[in-house]
């Protein structure tokens, strides 16, 4: 009996194969990774083979042919003639990537990490001794990569936040921390006034742009403090005006009678002062908002204002206003009555004229000394016919000087 053993050695045509591993990157950075070449014979039991053959170390930032490696002279069959199936494995997938293997091609797709957080704290610096109204402010989140341009974070990812004097913090969560290529984002917060027409905006300075550091930023808004940046209100007391039926001159000058005023405005502002006719009071360094001018002691005169209810609104675009206050006589304490009387001592009683005059006892250009009216006393008058009363006479001149009334008789009977 004889036995003949036959041994087959691979290497000839049809006994070996070549396989090419390929790496595909979809976005993201391209780190060094290792792809392994494996093979299996798809047999169960003791004859099963599933083994690593070799590996391909893909260099960082590889492209083109550097993303492929071909292995040659690979056995086509196992020792029992079962054909091998070659496939790829990637044991260590880079962070933030998912893998997909199709035969010998390994695709890594980059997933932007979305665990970023930004917290913003708003601080308001009021002027000394005042508490101003805090307007609503929009906080908008921006981002950029190194060397890149700023872009607003999509609203779907980071909606615009609103802060004011009560809500002073804002937080964004689940923010993408890199772009699709894996470049790290830095964040920036920009602010703007929510309500463009709110006059309170004008009292504050905005911070155009604030960098976020370690996920946090503090934005401090300071109130305007320079008088040149703030408003001015002028209260002017017009010359006194005589009411209907009141006798008196107009257009004169002088200032003794004082009227009391009060001006109120934002942040508890209140200023009291006195003005005489034609005087003015300038109030400077006023924060923007609505102011009310009120004459609190009109001395019996009727006060009217050049603006409705004595109210004006100071704004950055219209920072100077004037309120004129006019007082009209006719009320209690603003008019007087005077009676001229003729007395005869013996003799006949002819017709005579007595004149009613007044003076303000002021010298220079402000002086008034004028005839107001006259009383023609009839001949042989007696009793009440020797008197005449004049009513609704102005108590003061247009600048508040009190009149002194007196009588004159220019033509004394012979």
Short mmCIF file of C-alpha atoms in Angstrom, two decimals:
data_model
loop_
_atom_site.label_atom_id
_atom_site.label_comp_id
_atom_site.label_asym_id
_atom_site.label_seq_id
_atom_site.Cartn_x
_atom_site.Cartn_y
_atom_site.Cartn_z
CA UNK A 1 0.00 0.00 0.00
CA UNK A 2 1.22 3.43 -0.91
CA UNK A 3 0.00 6.99 -0.23
CA UNK A 4 0.72 9.98 -2.38
CA UNK A 5 0.22 13.42 -0.77
CA UNK A 6 -0.35 16.46 -3.00
CA UNK A 7 0.38 19.95 -1.67
CA UNK A 8 -0.90 23.08 -3.44
CA UNK A 9 0.97 26.34 -2.91
CA UNK A 10 -0.76 29.61 -3.72
CA UNK A 11 0.85 32.32 -5.77
CA UNK A 12 -0.25 31.36 -9.19
CA UNK A 13 -2.94 33.07 -11.16
CA UNK A 14 -6.31 32.83 -9.41
CA UNK A 15 -4.82 31.92 -6.05
CA UNK A 16 -4.11 35.40 -4.69
CA UNK A 17 -6.03 38.66 -4.65
CA UNK A 18 -5.40 42.31 -3.86
CA UNK A 19 -7.63 44.54 -1.75
CA UNK A 20 -7.73 48.30 -1.30
CA UNK A 21 -8.82 49.96 1.91
CA UNK A 22 -10.27 53.42 1.46
CA UNK A 23 -10.97 56.23 3.94
CA UNK A 24 -13.72 58.81 3.25
CA UNK A 25 -14.15 61.92 5.40
CA UNK A 26 -17.41 63.88 5.43
CA UNK A 27 -16.66 67.28 6.99
CA UNK A 28 -14.77 67.77 10.19
CA UNK A 29 -11.05 67.63 10.92
CA UNK A 30 -9.06 64.68 9.60
CA UNK A 31 -7.10 63.08 12.43
CA UNK A 32 -4.83 60.06 12.17
CA UNK A 33 -6.91 56.87 12.20
CA UNK A 34 -6.29 53.18 11.70
CA UNK A 35 -8.32 50.95 9.40
CA UNK A 36 -7.79 47.21 9.75
CA UNK A 37 -8.01 44.67 6.95
CA UNK A 38 -9.77 41.47 8.03
CA UNK A 39 -10.88 38.28 6.33
CA UNK A 40 -13.28 35.43 7.08
CA UNK A 41 -14.14 32.16 5.43
CA UNK A 42 -17.82 32.12 6.41
CA UNK A 43 -17.48 28.61 7.89
CA UNK A 44 -18.71 27.54 11.29
CA UNK A 45 -17.18 25.12 13.70
CA UNK A 46 -13.53 24.27 14.09
CA UNK A 47 -12.68 25.41 10.59
CA UNK A 48 -13.95 28.96 11.12
CA UNK A 49 -11.50 31.73 10.32
CA UNK A 50 -12.09 35.47 11.10
CA UNK A 51 -8.75 37.20 11.41
CA UNK A 52 -6.91 40.47 11.03
CA UNK A 53 -4.61 40.54 8.03
CA UNK A 54 -3.02 43.98 8.12
CA UNK A 55 -3.80 47.64 8.79
CA UNK A 56 -3.77 51.03 7.13
CA UNK A 57 -2.71 54.00 9.21
CA UNK A 58 -4.32 56.99 7.56
CA UNK A 59 -2.20 60.10 8.14
CA UNK A 60 -3.76 63.29 9.52
CA UNK A 61 -5.24 65.61 6.91
CA UNK A 62 -4.72 63.02 4.18
CA UNK A 63 -6.33 63.51 0.80
CA UNK A 64 -6.28 61.99 -2.63
CA UNK A 65 -4.31 58.74 -2.92
CA UNK A 66 -3.19 59.06 0.68
CA UNK A 67 -6.70 57.99 1.64
CA UNK A 68 -6.22 54.56 0.05
CA UNK A 69 -3.91 51.60 0.58
CA UNK A 70 -3.73 48.46 -1.55
CA UNK A 71 -2.66 45.10 -0.14
CA UNK A 72 -1.34 42.48 -2.64
CA UNK A 73 -0.63 38.73 -2.64
CA UNK A 74 -3.50 37.99 -0.34
CA UNK A 75 -4.63 34.38 -0.18
CA UNK A 76 -7.87 33.85 -2.03
CA UNK A 77 -8.78 30.67 -0.12
CA UNK A 78 -8.32 29.22 3.32
CA UNK A 79 -6.28 25.99 3.71
CA UNK A 80 -9.38 23.96 2.96
CA UNK A 81 -10.22 25.86 -0.16
CA UNK A 82 -12.97 28.07 1.24
CA UNK A 83 -12.83 31.47 -0.37
CA UNK A 84 -12.02 34.39 1.91
CA UNK A 85 -14.18 37.46 2.23
CA UNK A 86 -12.07 40.53 2.96
CA UNK A 87 -13.55 43.44 4.91
CA UNK A 88 -12.58 46.55 6.87
CA UNK A 89 -12.75 47.37 10.56
CA UNK A 90 -12.30 50.65 12.41
CA UNK A 91 -12.07 49.99 16.10
CA UNK A 92 -11.38 53.52 17.31
CA UNK A 93 -13.73 56.02 15.74
CA UNK A 94 -12.60 59.64 16.24
CA UNK A 95 -14.62 61.75 18.66
CA UNK A 96 -17.70 63.45 17.19
CA UNK A 97 -17.75 61.11 14.16
CA UNK A 98 -20.04 58.32 13.11
CA UNK A 99 -18.77 55.53 10.89
CA UNK A 100 -20.27 53.64 8.00
CA UNK A 101 -18.46 50.65 6.43
CA UNK A 102 -19.25 49.44 2.96
CA UNK A 103 -16.94 46.53 2.22
CA UNK A 104 -13.46 48.00 2.23
CA UNK A 105 -14.58 51.64 2.36
CA UNK A 106 -14.82 53.34 5.74
CA UNK A 107 -16.71 56.63 5.85
CA UNK A 108 -16.51 58.94 8.86
CA UNK A 109 -19.12 61.71 9.07
CA UNK A 110 -18.49 64.64 11.39
CA UNK A 111 -21.21 65.60 13.87
CA UNK A 112 -20.81 69.11 15.25
CA UNK A 113 -20.76 68.93 19.05
CA UNK A 114 -23.75 70.78 20.47
CA UNK A 115 -23.04 71.03 24.15
CA UNK A 116 -22.05 74.68 24.22
CA UNK A 117 -23.47 77.11 26.76
CA UNK A 118 -23.30 80.90 27.02
CA UNK A 119 -24.52 82.91 30.01
CA UNK A 120 -24.78 86.69 29.90
CA UNK A 121 -25.20 88.94 32.92
CA UNK A 122 -26.53 92.46 32.45
CA UNK A 123 -25.41 95.22 34.83
CA UNK A 124 -26.82 98.76 34.94
CA UNK A 125 -24.77 101.65 36.33
CA UNK A 126 -27.18 104.36 37.46
CA UNK A 127 -25.98 107.94 37.99
CA UNK A 128 -25.24 108.91 41.58
CA UNK A 129 -28.39 109.34 43.59
CA UNK A 130 -30.76 108.40 40.79
CA UNK A 131 -32.51 105.28 39.59
CA UNK A 132 -33.36 105.49 35.91
CA UNK A 133 -35.84 103.35 34.00
CA UNK A 134 -34.05 100.47 32.30
CA UNK A 135 -35.20 99.92 28.73
CA UNK A 136 -35.62 96.53 27.12
CA UNK A 137 -32.45 95.40 25.38
CA UNK A 138 -32.05 92.64 22.78
CA UNK A 139 -29.09 90.30 23.23
CA UNK A 140 -28.08 88.60 20.00
CA UNK A 141 -25.52 85.80 19.89
CA UNK A 142 -22.82 85.73 17.24
CA UNK A 143 -19.99 83.30 16.54
CA UNK A 144 -16.84 83.04 14.47
CA UNK A 145 -13.91 80.74 13.86
CA UNK A 146 -10.33 81.91 14.08
CA UNK A 147 -9.60 84.11 11.10
CA UNK A 148 -13.23 84.04 10.00
CA UNK A 149 -16.01 86.58 9.87
CA UNK A 150 -18.66 86.97 12.55
CA UNK A 151 -22.05 85.47 11.84
CA UNK A 152 -25.25 85.43 13.83
CA UNK A 153 -26.01 82.09 15.39
CA UNK A 154 -29.19 80.85 13.65
CA UNK A 155 -32.29 81.86 15.59
CA UNK A 156 -33.39 78.22 15.67
CA UNK A 157 -30.29 77.49 17.72
CA UNK A 158 -30.02 80.74 19.71
CA UNK A 159 -33.07 82.97 19.85
CA UNK A 160 -32.70 86.64 20.66
CA UNK A 161 -32.92 87.20 24.41
CA UNK A 162 -34.42 90.28 26.09
CA UNK A 163 -33.14 91.81 29.33
CA UNK A 164 -34.24 94.88 31.27
CA UNK A 165 -34.15 96.21 34.80
CA UNK A 166 -35.82 93.08 36.17
CA UNK A 167 -34.52 90.31 33.93
CA UNK A 168 -30.75 90.66 34.06
CA UNK A 169 -29.46 87.29 32.84
CA UNK A 170 -29.75 85.34 29.61
CA UNK A 171 -28.57 81.81 28.82
CA UNK A 172 -28.19 79.81 25.63
CA UNK A 173 -27.71 76.04 25.72
CA UNK A 174 -27.07 73.21 23.25
CA UNK A 175 -24.92 75.43 21.06
CA UNK A 176 -22.75 73.99 18.31
CA UNK A 177 -19.16 74.55 19.40
CA UNK A 178 -17.48 74.01 16.03
CA UNK A 179 -18.23 74.53 12.37
CA UNK A 180 -18.69 71.55 10.02
CA UNK A 181 -14.96 71.35 9.56
CA UNK A 182 -14.29 71.10 13.26
CA UNK A 183 -12.98 74.63 13.71
CA UNK A 184 -13.83 75.86 17.20
CA UNK A 185 -16.31 78.69 17.53
CA UNK A 186 -15.78 81.69 19.76
CA UNK A 187 -18.94 83.54 20.76
CA UNK A 188 -19.79 87.23 20.83
CA UNK A 189 -22.84 88.99 22.27
CA UNK A 190 -24.23 92.13 20.66
CA UNK A 191 -26.97 94.28 22.12
CA UNK A 192 -29.57 96.63 20.70
CA UNK A 193 -32.61 98.41 22.06
CA UNK A 194 -35.78 96.38 21.59
CA UNK A 195 -38.12 99.36 21.30
CA UNK A 196 -36.60 102.00 19.06
CA UNK A 197 -39.11 104.64 20.16
CA UNK A 198 -38.56 104.26 23.90
CA UNK A 199 -37.20 107.59 25.19
CA UNK A 200 -35.48 105.75 28.04
CA UNK A 201 -33.03 104.32 25.50
CA UNK A 202 -31.43 107.75 25.19
CA UNK A 203 -30.20 107.74 28.79
CA UNK A 204 -27.92 104.71 28.32
CA UNK A 205 -24.82 103.73 26.39
CA UNK A 206 -24.90 100.41 24.55
CA UNK A 207 -21.98 98.02 24.35
CA UNK A 208 -21.62 97.17 20.68
CA UNK A 209 -19.87 93.83 21.11
CA UNK A 210 -18.77 91.69 24.05
CA UNK A 211 -16.59 88.58 23.82
CA UNK A 212 -17.69 85.45 25.64
CA UNK A 213 -14.92 83.96 27.78
CA UNK A 214 -15.28 80.45 29.19
CA UNK A 215 -18.98 80.50 28.41
CA UNK A 216 -19.78 83.73 30.22
CA UNK A 217 -19.97 87.46 29.57
CA UNK A 218 -20.94 90.49 31.64
CA UNK A 219 -22.30 93.56 29.89
CA UNK A 220 -22.34 96.77 31.91
CA UNK A 221 -24.41 99.67 30.64
CA UNK A 222 -23.69 103.08 32.10
CA UNK A 223 -26.05 106.02 32.21
CA UNK A 224 -25.01 109.22 30.50
CA UNK A 225 -23.40 111.64 32.95
CA UNK A 226 -22.04 114.50 30.85
CA UNK A 227 -24.23 117.58 30.92
CA UNK A 228 -23.42 118.12 27.26
CA UNK A 229 -25.01 114.76 26.41
CA UNK A 230 -28.18 115.37 28.40
CA UNK A 231 -31.23 117.57 28.02
CA UNK A 232 -32.03 121.18 28.84
CA UNK A 233 -35.40 122.67 29.74
CA UNK A 234 -36.00 126.42 29.82
CA UNK A 235 -39.00 127.82 31.68
CA UNK A 236 -39.81 131.37 30.60
CA UNK A 237 -42.25 133.68 32.37
CA UNK A 238 -43.97 135.85 29.81
CA UNK A 239 -45.07 139.45 30.62
CA UNK A 240 -48.31 139.63 32.53
CA UNK A 241 -51.39 139.94 30.34
CA UNK A 242 -54.46 141.86 31.34
CA UNK A 243 -57.65 139.90 31.11
CA UNK A 244 -60.74 141.04 29.26
CA UNK A 245 -61.97 144.33 30.70
CA UNK A 246 -58.85 144.87 32.81
CA UNK A 247 -57.18 148.22 32.24
CA UNK A 248 -53.43 148.16 32.06
CA UNK A 249 -50.40 148.71 29.79
CA UNK A 250 -48.63 145.93 27.94
CA UNK A 251 -45.06 145.49 26.75
CA UNK A 252 -43.31 147.03 29.77
CA UNK A 253 -40.38 145.52 31.65
CA UNK A 254 -39.65 144.89 35.35
CA UNK A 255 -39.61 141.88 37.71
CA UNK A 256 -40.64 142.30 41.36
CA UNK A 257 -43.70 140.01 41.63
CA UNK A 258 -42.45 136.42 41.94
CA UNK A 259 -44.40 133.34 40.86
CA UNK A 260 -43.61 129.87 42.21
CA UNK A 261 -42.86 126.93 39.91
CA UNK A 262 -42.24 123.22 40.19
CA UNK A 263 -40.77 120.99 37.49
CA UNK A 264 -41.01 117.21 37.79
CA UNK A 265 -39.52 114.52 35.58
CA UNK A 266 -37.94 111.06 35.31
CA UNK A 267 -36.17 109.28 38.15
CA UNK A 268 -37.96 111.36 40.77
CA UNK A 269 -36.66 114.65 39.42
CA UNK A 270 -38.15 117.72 41.10
CA UNK A 271 -37.00 121.34 41.04
CA UNK A 272 -38.76 124.33 42.62
CA UNK A 273 -37.98 127.97 41.93
CA UNK A 274 -39.49 131.44 41.49
CA UNK A 275 -39.71 133.63 38.42
CA UNK A 276 -40.89 137.14 37.77
CA UNK A 277 -42.37 138.19 34.46
CA UNK A 278 -39.84 137.96 31.57
CA UNK A 279 -37.40 135.92 33.67
CA UNK A 280 -36.25 132.46 32.62
CA UNK A 281 -34.87 129.43 34.40
CA UNK A 282 -32.57 126.96 32.64
CA UNK A 283 -32.52 123.40 33.93
CA UNK A 284 -29.53 121.47 32.58
CA UNK A 285 -28.23 117.92 32.75
CA UNK A 286 -31.73 116.47 32.53
CA UNK A 287 -32.24 112.80 31.76
CA UNK A 288 -34.44 112.14 28.79
CA UNK A 289 -38.14 111.61 29.34
CA UNK A 290 -41.30 113.57 30.10
CA UNK A 291 -41.16 116.73 32.21
CA UNK A 292 -44.04 118.75 33.61
CA UNK A 293 -43.86 122.47 34.35
CA UNK A 294 -46.37 123.67 36.93
CA UNK A 295 -46.91 127.15 38.33
CA UNK A 296 -47.75 126.41 41.94
CA UNK A 297 -48.47 129.97 43.09
CA UNK A 298 -50.04 132.17 40.42
CA UNK A 299 -50.85 135.09 42.74
CA UNK A 300 -54.45 135.00 41.56
CA UNK A 301 -53.52 135.15 37.89
CA UNK A 302 -54.60 132.48 35.42
CA UNK A 303 -51.58 130.53 34.15
CA UNK A 304 -51.46 129.14 30.62
CA UNK A 305 -48.66 127.13 29.05
CA UNK A 306 -47.17 127.09 25.57
CA UNK A 307 -47.47 123.29 25.57
CA UNK A 308 -50.38 121.06 26.56
CA UNK A 309 -50.59 120.67 30.34
CA UNK A 310 -47.09 122.12 30.63
CA UNK A 311 -45.58 118.80 29.52
CA UNK A 312 -42.62 118.25 27.19
CA UNK A 313 -40.52 115.20 26.32
CA UNK A 314 -36.77 115.54 26.04
CA UNK A 315 -35.06 113.14 23.63
CA UNK A 316 -31.51 112.69 22.41
CA UNK A 317 -32.62 113.91 18.99
CA UNK A 318 -34.54 116.84 20.48
CA UNK A 319 -32.78 117.58 23.73
CA UNK A 320 -33.69 121.23 24.32
CA UNK A 321 -37.21 122.49 25.03
CA UNK A 322 -38.77 125.72 26.22
CA UNK A 323 -42.03 126.09 28.12
CA UNK A 324 -43.50 129.58 28.21
CA UNK A 325 -45.92 130.48 30.98
CA UNK A 326 -48.31 133.39 30.57
CA UNK A 327 -50.34 134.84 33.44
CA UNK A 328 -53.58 136.65 32.71
CA UNK A 329 -55.09 139.00 35.27
CA UNK A 330 -58.71 139.03 36.27
CA UNK A 331 -58.68 136.67 39.16
CA UNK A 332 -58.79 137.53 42.83
CA UNK A 333 -55.78 139.60 43.82
CA UNK A 334 -54.89 140.62 40.27
CA UNK A 335 -57.26 143.58 39.85
CA UNK A 336 -58.28 146.46 42.08
CA UNK A 337 -60.93 149.17 42.10
CA UNK A 338 -60.32 152.82 42.86
CA UNK A 339 -62.77 155.68 43.59
CA UNK A 340 -62.10 159.32 42.67
CA UNK A 341 -63.88 161.83 44.90
CA UNK A 342 -64.47 165.56 44.51
CA UNK A 343 -64.89 167.74 47.58
CA UNK A 344 -66.02 171.37 47.33
CA UNK A 345 -65.37 173.79 50.20
CA UNK A 346 -67.62 176.81 49.64
CA UNK A 347 -67.94 178.67 46.39
CA UNK A 348 -69.77 177.73 43.22
CA UNK A 349 -69.39 174.21 41.86
CA UNK A 350 -68.49 174.31 38.16
CA UNK A 351 -67.84 171.31 35.92
CA UNK A 352 -64.30 169.94 36.50
CA UNK A 353 -62.24 166.95 35.35
CA UNK A 354 -60.30 164.69 37.71
CA UNK A 355 -57.84 162.25 36.10
CA UNK A 356 -56.97 158.77 37.45
CA UNK A 357 -53.25 158.00 37.07
CA UNK A 358 -50.97 155.18 38.12
CA UNK A 359 -47.23 154.60 38.51
CA UNK A 360 -45.06 151.60 39.23
CA UNK A 361 -42.37 153.46 41.18
CA UNK A 362 -39.65 152.04 38.95
CA UNK A 363 -36.95 154.16 37.36
CA UNK A 364 -35.28 153.97 33.94
CA UNK A 365 -36.82 152.15 31.00
CA UNK A 366 -39.15 150.19 33.24
CA UNK A 367 -40.84 153.32 34.61
CA UNK A 368 -44.60 153.67 34.13
CA UNK A 369 -46.53 156.83 35.06
CA UNK A 370 -49.67 157.08 32.99
CA UNK A 371 -53.22 158.27 32.82
CA UNK A 372 -55.79 155.50 33.16
CA UNK A 373 -59.15 157.31 32.95
CA UNK A 374 -60.96 160.46 34.06
CA UNK A 375 -64.01 161.62 36.05
CA UNK A 376 -65.94 164.61 34.73
CA UNK A 377 -67.70 166.07 37.76
CA UNK A 378 -70.94 167.76 36.69
CA UNK A 379 -71.73 171.33 37.79
CA UNK A 380 -73.44 171.66 41.17
CA UNK A 381 -72.95 167.93 41.82
CA UNK A 382 -73.63 166.64 45.28
CA UNK A 383 -73.76 163.33 47.10
CA UNK A 384 -72.81 160.28 45.03
CA UNK A 385 -72.37 162.43 41.95
CA UNK A 386 -69.13 163.64 43.53
CA UNK A 387 -67.63 160.12 43.31
CA UNK A 388 -66.76 157.67 40.53
CA UNK A 389 -65.46 154.13 41.00
CA UNK A 390 -63.20 152.44 38.43
CA UNK A 391 -63.10 148.63 38.47
CA UNK A 392 -60.94 145.90 36.91
CA UNK A 393 -57.80 147.95 37.21
CA UNK A 394 -54.57 145.99 36.88
CA UNK A 395 -52.88 145.57 40.23
CA UNK A 396 -49.45 145.03 38.64
CA UNK A 397 -47.56 146.12 35.57
CA UNK A 398 -46.57 143.44 32.99
CA UNK A 399 -43.47 142.53 35.00
CA UNK A 400 -45.23 142.33 38.34
CA UNK A 401 -44.52 145.75 39.83
CA UNK A 402 -47.50 146.86 41.91
CA UNK A 403 -49.20 150.02 40.70
CA UNK A 404 -49.85 153.05 42.87
CA UNK A 405 -53.03 154.85 41.77
CA UNK A 406 -53.44 158.60 42.32
CA UNK A 407 -55.54 161.58 41.19
CA UNK A 408 -54.64 164.63 39.11
CA UNK A 409 -56.56 167.84 38.47
CA UNK A 410 -54.85 169.75 35.71
CA UNK A 411 -57.33 172.63 35.37
CA UNK A 412 -58.28 174.06 38.76
CA UNK A 413 -61.37 176.34 38.62
CA UNK A 414 -60.77 180.09 38.99
#
